[in-house]
XYZ file of N, CA and C in Angstrom:
495
model
N 23.950 -221.863 -56.287
C 24.366 -220.443 -55.443
C 23.338 -219.604 -55.043
N 23.396 -218.667 -54.142
C 22.349 -217.582 -54.499
C 22.740 -216.029 -53.128
N 22.447 -215.352 -54.042
C 23.370 -213.670 -52.986
C 22.224 -212.553 -52.530
N 23.120 -211.809 -51.757
C 22.568 -210.845 -51.129
C 23.667 -210.186 -50.996
N 23.036 -208.697 -50.709
C 23.867 -207.706 -50.214
C 24.442 -207.814 -48.823
N 25.405 -207.661 -49.130
C 26.327 -207.996 -47.332
C 27.635 -206.840 -47.241
N 27.904 -206.704 -45.891
C 29.484 -206.219 -45.668
C 30.308 -206.823 -45.008
N 31.425 -207.014 -45.055
C 32.470 -207.795 -44.484
C 32.336 -207.174 -42.823
N 32.133 -207.590 -42.037
C 32.265 -207.785 -40.468
C 32.915 -208.391 -39.624
N 33.499 -207.585 -38.587
C 34.302 -208.332 -38.201
C 33.251 -209.139 -36.440
N 33.936 -210.439 -36.504
C 32.572 -210.979 -35.515
C 34.092 -211.149 -34.286
N 33.397 -211.547 -33.119
C 33.984 -210.824 -31.333
C 35.336 -211.672 -31.018
N 35.679 -210.809 -31.318
C 37.367 -211.564 -30.103
C 36.915 -211.647 -28.829
N 37.070 -212.940 -28.015
C 36.703 -213.053 -26.917
C 36.824 -211.805 -25.847
N 36.183 -211.510 -25.205
C 35.841 -210.525 -23.887
C 35.169 -208.950 -24.862
N 35.293 -208.885 -26.197
C 34.341 -208.251 -26.563
C 33.184 -207.621 -26.092
N 32.964 -206.523 -25.840
C 31.483 -206.099 -25.533
C 30.515 -206.095 -26.702
N 29.449 -207.274 -25.840
C 28.285 -207.524 -26.471
C 27.464 -206.225 -27.648
N 27.296 -206.188 -28.854
C 26.641 -205.639 -29.824
C 28.232 -204.916 -30.389
N 28.704 -204.836 -30.056
C 29.726 -203.946 -30.657
C 30.124 -205.076 -32.305
N 30.641 -204.188 -33.585
C 30.712 -204.565 -34.768
C 31.614 -206.264 -34.650
N 32.545 -206.714 -33.986
C 33.217 -207.876 -34.049
C 32.437 -208.872 -33.247
N 30.909 -208.239 -32.357
C 30.577 -209.177 -31.802
C 29.128 -209.672 -33.035
N 29.197 -209.119 -34.163
C 27.616 -210.043 -34.842
C 27.716 -210.818 -35.646
N 29.094 -212.025 -35.522
C 28.791 -213.018 -36.559
C 28.229 -213.895 -34.992
N 28.936 -213.770 -33.647
C 28.561 -214.681 -32.342
C 26.579 -214.221 -32.248
N 26.206 -213.050 -32.366
C 25.220 -212.632 -31.814
C 24.156 -213.018 -33.036
N 24.822 -213.191 -34.207
C 23.531 -213.242 -35.284
C 23.266 -215.091 -35.087
N 24.334 -216.030 -35.825
C 24.288 -217.175 -35.841
C 25.187 -217.894 -34.564
N 23.950 -219.054 -34.829
C 24.490 -220.374 -33.397
C 25.322 -221.056 -34.606
N 26.883 -221.358 -34.319
C 27.012 -222.404 -35.369
C 27.510 -223.556 -34.478
N 26.701 -224.772 -35.334
C 27.067 -225.777 -35.088
C 28.401 -226.518 -35.165
N 28.314 -227.884 -34.948
C 29.734 -228.594 -35.326
C 29.237 -229.368 -35.828
N 28.420 -228.934 -37.117
C 27.913 -229.656 -38.137
C 29.083 -229.217 -39.207
N 30.002 -229.863 -39.737
C 30.727 -229.701 -41.101
C 29.756 -230.281 -42.447
N 29.272 -229.620 -43.037
C 28.578 -229.869 -44.418
C 29.340 -229.909 -45.697
N 30.961 -229.535 -45.364
C 32.122 -229.957 -46.663
C 33.258 -228.527 -45.953
N 34.265 -228.880 -47.656
C 35.286 -229.003 -47.095
C 35.670 -228.188 -48.818
N 36.596 -227.327 -49.019
C 36.849 -226.959 -50.590
C 38.084 -226.375 -50.516
N 38.182 -225.881 -51.283
C 39.816 -225.040 -51.948
C 39.488 -223.790 -50.716
N 38.656 -223.341 -51.108
C 37.849 -221.753 -50.750
C 38.231 -221.951 -48.603
N 37.885 -223.096 -48.273
C 37.918 -223.106 -46.890
C 36.567 -224.370 -46.805
N 36.310 -224.279 -45.507
C 35.199 -225.322 -44.615
C 34.096 -225.109 -43.966
N 32.764 -225.499 -44.989
C 31.338 -225.038 -44.275
C 30.599 -225.794 -43.159
N 30.219 -224.288 -42.394
C 29.726 -225.643 -41.308
C 27.571 -224.976 -41.184
N 27.099 -225.863 -40.462
C 26.077 -225.258 -40.923
C 25.482 -224.459 -39.263
N 24.400 -223.891 -39.495
C 24.537 -222.347 -38.610
C 23.101 -222.171 -37.968
N 22.170 -221.595 -37.470
C 21.408 -221.318 -37.079
C 20.782 -219.945 -37.161
N 20.031 -218.895 -37.594
C 19.958 -217.728 -37.357
C 19.528 -217.984 -36.011
N 20.059 -216.526 -35.109
C 19.027 -216.433 -33.832
C 18.240 -215.773 -33.999
N 17.837 -214.847 -34.690
C 16.827 -214.112 -35.374
C 15.329 -214.558 -35.893
N 16.106 -215.160 -36.990
C 14.899 -215.811 -38.208
C 14.947 -217.476 -37.680
N 15.449 -218.437 -36.894
C 15.371 -219.635 -36.454
C 15.909 -220.519 -37.951
N 16.243 -219.678 -38.964
C 16.585 -220.439 -40.026
C 17.849 -221.152 -40.012
N 18.241 -222.211 -40.526
C 19.697 -222.669 -40.760
C 20.381 -222.213 -42.109
N 21.353 -221.743 -41.967
C 22.376 -221.168 -42.649
C 23.596 -221.902 -42.854
N 24.400 -221.736 -43.653
C 25.718 -222.251 -43.793
C 26.441 -221.071 -43.801
N 27.675 -222.024 -42.961
C 28.730 -220.282 -42.635
C 29.888 -220.882 -43.329
N 30.005 -220.565 -44.340
C 31.560 -220.932 -45.262
C 32.896 -220.632 -44.068
N 33.672 -220.744 -43.442
C 34.606 -220.703 -42.786
C 36.088 -220.011 -43.813
N 36.762 -218.980 -43.803
C 38.099 -219.418 -44.541
C 39.017 -218.655 -43.540
N 40.044 -220.016 -43.466
C 41.257 -219.473 -41.870
C 42.092 -218.549 -42.953
N 42.308 -217.314 -42.656
C 43.245 -216.905 -43.424
C 45.006 -217.287 -43.860
N 45.397 -217.776 -42.593
C 46.491 -218.490 -42.138
C 46.450 -219.500 -43.571
N 45.945 -220.307 -43.769
C 45.803 -221.579 -44.753
C 45.631 -220.984 -46.167
N 45.510 -219.944 -46.955
C 44.914 -219.882 -47.405
C 46.124 -219.671 -49.029
N 47.063 -219.176 -48.899
C 48.255 -219.206 -49.426
C 49.158 -221.243 -49.725
N 48.719 -221.876 -48.350
C 48.891 -223.501 -48.729
C 47.288 -224.099 -49.711
N 46.292 -222.888 -49.844
C 45.335 -223.540 -50.504
C 45.516 -223.097 -51.447
N 46.264 -222.100 -52.484
C 45.968 -221.565 -53.156
C 45.366 -220.658 -53.524
N 44.736 -219.849 -52.500
C 43.631 -218.684 -52.365
C 44.503 -217.503 -52.194
N 44.294 -216.407 -52.291
C 44.790 -214.988 -51.680
C 43.653 -214.505 -51.738
N 43.429 -213.335 -50.957
C 42.215 -212.150 -50.416
C 41.731 -211.864 -51.712
N 42.311 -211.377 -52.594
C 41.227 -210.930 -53.893
C 40.593 -212.487 -54.465
N 40.957 -213.473 -54.361
C 39.999 -214.455 -54.450
C 38.872 -214.598 -53.931
N 38.757 -214.726 -52.363
C 37.767 -214.314 -51.455
C 36.884 -213.021 -51.843
N 37.461 -211.844 -51.961
C 36.626 -211.003 -52.197
C 35.946 -211.126 -53.684
N 36.864 -211.289 -54.439
C 36.093 -211.739 -56.355
C 34.728 -212.531 -55.703
N 34.890 -214.117 -54.607
C 33.590 -214.418 -54.909
C 32.642 -213.220 -53.762
N 32.882 -213.033 -53.259
C 32.159 -212.079 -52.485
C 30.981 -211.125 -53.428
N 32.263 -209.995 -54.292
C 31.585 -209.347 -55.442
C 30.295 -210.619 -55.942
N 30.749 -211.482 -57.028
C 29.984 -212.283 -57.817
C 28.426 -212.726 -56.554
N 29.263 -213.030 -55.327
C 27.569 -213.734 -55.080
C 26.336 -212.783 -54.954
N 27.146 -211.182 -54.411
C 26.495 -210.355 -53.921
C 25.478 -209.459 -55.512
N 26.269 -209.713 -57.143
C 25.565 -209.710 -58.230
C 24.403 -210.807 -58.371
N 24.520 -211.213 -58.005
C 23.023 -212.793 -58.375
C 21.680 -212.866 -56.975
N 20.434 -212.630 -57.851
C 19.114 -213.183 -57.044
C 18.668 -213.726 -57.628
N 19.348 -214.950 -57.662
C 18.416 -216.099 -58.563
C 18.395 -217.473 -57.645
N 17.118 -218.253 -58.508
C 16.319 -219.354 -57.591
C 17.196 -220.611 -57.303
N 17.900 -220.643 -58.455
C 19.573 -221.486 -58.677
C 20.678 -221.470 -58.809
N 20.998 -220.042 -57.331
C 22.177 -219.577 -57.199
C 22.519 -219.151 -55.745
N 22.939 -219.711 -55.023
C 22.869 -219.827 -53.745
C 22.767 -218.359 -53.093
N 22.386 -217.735 -51.988
C 22.407 -216.641 -51.659
C 23.607 -216.327 -50.616
N 24.368 -215.194 -50.465
C 25.125 -214.666 -49.761
C 24.251 -213.929 -48.727
N 24.123 -214.025 -47.617
C 23.442 -214.007 -46.771
C 24.268 -212.495 -45.688
N 25.364 -212.851 -45.285
C 26.273 -211.807 -44.863
C 27.748 -212.183 -44.722
N 28.495 -211.538 -44.606
C 29.837 -211.451 -43.999
C 30.990 -210.789 -43.390
N 32.003 -211.647 -42.791
C 32.244 -211.390 -41.148
C 33.713 -211.141 -41.285
N 34.828 -210.959 -40.703
C 35.627 -211.250 -41.025
C 36.838 -211.160 -38.942
N 37.475 -211.744 -38.700
C 38.213 -211.237 -37.767
C 39.782 -211.636 -38.556
N 40.503 -211.385 -36.984
C 42.130 -211.235 -37.773
C 42.545 -212.432 -38.358
N 41.734 -213.714 -37.759
C 42.321 -214.777 -37.994
C 41.280 -215.648 -39.599
N 39.975 -215.270 -39.723
C 39.232 -215.635 -40.270
C 38.480 -215.196 -40.873
N 37.475 -215.195 -41.826
C 36.869 -214.867 -43.017
C 35.747 -215.944 -43.275
N 34.025 -214.967 -42.496
C 32.779 -215.930 -42.076
C 32.165 -215.137 -43.332
N 31.498 -216.735 -43.907
C 30.432 -216.051 -45.664
C 29.097 -216.807 -44.984
N 28.067 -216.177 -44.559
C 26.475 -216.965 -44.542
C 25.705 -217.065 -45.497
N 25.969 -218.430 -45.779
C 25.246 -218.660 -47.142
C 23.320 -219.524 -46.813
N 22.667 -219.036 -47.882
C 22.017 -219.919 -47.946
C 22.148 -221.466 -47.753
N 21.263 -222.277 -47.028
C 21.843 -223.555 -46.445
C 20.973 -224.677 -47.280
N 21.390 -225.525 -48.295
C 20.936 -226.811 -48.970
C 20.703 -227.706 -48.496
N 19.436 -227.898 -48.132
C 19.517 -229.524 -46.607
C 19.655 -230.569 -47.988
N 19.749 -230.748 -48.864
C 20.116 -231.940 -49.443
C 21.457 -232.631 -49.998
N 22.566 -231.988 -49.475
C 23.944 -231.919 -49.831
C 23.921 -231.555 -51.085
N 25.176 -232.278 -51.343
C 25.600 -232.045 -53.055
C 24.791 -232.722 -53.970
N 25.084 -232.513 -55.665
C 24.396 -233.626 -56.679
C 25.188 -234.482 -56.669
N 27.054 -234.643 -56.642
C 27.500 -235.831 -56.522
C 27.233 -236.871 -55.384
N 26.741 -236.212 -53.933
C 26.387 -236.964 -53.235
C 25.006 -237.938 -53.533
N 24.012 -237.513 -54.437
C 22.593 -237.601 -54.902
C 22.939 -238.596 -55.965
N 24.017 -238.676 -56.895
C 24.477 -239.494 -57.720
C 25.107 -240.874 -57.269
N 25.898 -241.148 -55.981
C 26.453 -241.787 -55.555
C 25.565 -242.444 -54.803
N 24.828 -241.663 -53.701
C 23.337 -242.929 -53.159
C 22.448 -243.599 -54.426
N 21.838 -242.842 -55.558
C 21.234 -243.517 -55.780
C 21.641 -243.893 -57.224
N 22.505 -243.665 -57.663
C 23.718 -244.142 -58.747
C 22.323 -244.353 -60.172
N 22.111 -245.919 -60.524
C 21.413 -245.631 -61.205
C 19.505 -246.544 -60.662
N 19.211 -245.721 -59.915
C 18.160 -245.781 -59.433
C 17.347 -244.049 -59.614
N 18.167 -243.463 -60.522
C 17.835 -241.832 -60.244
C 16.740 -242.108 -61.164
N 15.776 -241.480 -60.877
C 14.638 -240.987 -61.826
C 15.165 -240.192 -63.243
N 14.565 -240.127 -64.024
C 14.956 -239.405 -65.466
C 14.698 -237.963 -65.292
N 12.913 -238.037 -64.658
C 12.794 -236.658 -64.989
C 13.051 -235.893 -63.500
N 13.274 -236.567 -62.511
C 14.072 -235.553 -61.611
C 15.468 -235.428 -62.166
N 15.878 -236.126 -62.749
C 17.418 -235.954 -63.145
C 17.600 -234.836 -63.755
N 16.786 -234.637 -65.176
C 16.757 -233.849 -66.075
C 16.266 -232.346 -65.650
N 15.107 -232.562 -64.682
C 14.970 -231.005 -63.894
C 16.028 -230.798 -63.269
N 17.311 -231.452 -62.231
C 18.458 -231.186 -62.178
C 19.009 -230.242 -62.881
N 19.311 -231.499 -64.049
C 20.157 -230.856 -65.003
C 19.474 -229.299 -65.372
N 18.414 -229.306 -65.612
C 17.653 -228.117 -66.078
C 18.457 -226.934 -65.434
N 18.719 -227.272 -64.081
C 18.365 -226.038 -62.798
C 19.762 -225.170 -63.185
N 20.517 -226.499 -63.140
C 21.916 -226.148 -63.200
C 22.010 -225.741 -64.533
N 22.301 -226.017 -65.934
C 22.036 -225.231 -66.700
C 21.443 -223.540 -66.655
N 20.484 -223.568 -66.024
C 19.628 -221.842 -65.854
C 21.352 -221.144 -64.953
N 21.552 -222.048 -63.723
C 22.194 -220.950 -63.265
C 23.204 -220.745 -63.353
N 24.208 -221.781 -64.642
C 25.898 -221.929 -65.314
C 25.093 -220.344 -66.290
N 23.991 -220.082 -67.093
C 23.562 -219.295 -68.114
C 23.152 -217.901 -67.891
N 23.386 -217.708 -66.015
C 22.659 -216.418 -66.162
C 24.717 -216.067 -65.284
N 25.155 -216.540 -65.230
C 26.243 -216.839 -64.943
C 27.248 -216.036 -65.943
N 26.739 -216.550 -66.996
C 27.755 -216.660 -68.518
C 27.178 -215.518 -69.195
N 25.594 -214.700 -68.736
C 25.021 -213.288 -68.872
C 25.941 -212.403 -68.701
N 26.469 -213.010 -67.261
C 27.110 -211.263 -66.560
C 28.658 -211.859 -67.179
N 28.758 -212.572 -67.945
C 30.496 -212.994 -68.487
C 30.942 -213.066 -67.261
N 30.691 -214.595 -66.205
C 30.779 -214.805 -65.045
C 31.529 -216.411 -66.010
N 32.461 -216.798 -65.516
C 32.953 -218.333 -65.644
C 33.542 -219.137 -64.266
N 32.381 -220.515 -64.498
C 32.446 -220.176 -62.901
C 33.788 -221.010 -62.615
N 34.767 -221.861 -63.911
C 35.630 -222.901 -63.697
C 36.185 -223.743 -63.345
N 34.717 -224.772 -62.503
C 34.989 -225.724 -61.655
C 33.389 -226.508 -61.517
N 33.168 -226.397 -62.943
C 31.710 -227.517 -62.479
C 32.024 -228.681 -62.462
N 31.629 -229.517 -61.578
C 31.017 -230.646 -61.024
C 30.060 -230.831 -59.894
N 29.986 -232.470 -60.211
C 28.402 -232.381 -59.267
C 28.765 -231.681 -58.183
N 29.880 -231.657 -57.345
C 29.856 -231.710 -55.931
C 29.686 -230.155 -55.674
N 29.582 -229.798 -56.657
C 29.996 -228.156 -56.615
C 28.027 -227.340 -57.120
N 27.199 -228.590 -56.668
C 25.707 -227.718 -57.302
C 24.918 -228.604 -56.169
N 23.790 -228.038 -55.340
C 24.161 -228.093 -54.050
C 22.302 -228.751 -54.089
N 21.886 -229.324 -53.740
C 20.629 -229.792 -54.236
C 19.451 -229.348 -52.746
N 18.555 -229.170 -52.962
C 17.544 -228.036 -51.986
C 16.386 -228.724 -51.962
N 16.036 -229.554 -50.853
C 14.366 -230.784 -50.902
C 13.539 -229.584 -50.690
């Protein structure tokens, strides 16, 4: 995970004036139809920052499905607050946030290598011990940074560690 300051902003509804506060998500990011993953908080899509050309991940949280997933507004706000606290090489950066009446969007740093669980499944026993040790060290560093701020992750598993090539 990695972090940067952001404000919760509302993306454009159909027919809104370009440049308005609500149009900022679509103005800033081109959301591709590439699903990167799905978790208890929402679905993550690949997107491109129209200003920098950088690939980003957009976490999309459907407000209507939040209660079914056991997620409430405070959970999302807590995640955003926590992500804003950290600026660490092994913690995904929160780049920006947006909101419309149906959805909350989090623009996140994109990790092009998938998740650590995928790496384990792909490489299995062929994992290089030195490379594995490097990954585990980075995971421990990230958890240690959280713990220094009295934050407990509560869902540590290979699928929640992203790999950046």
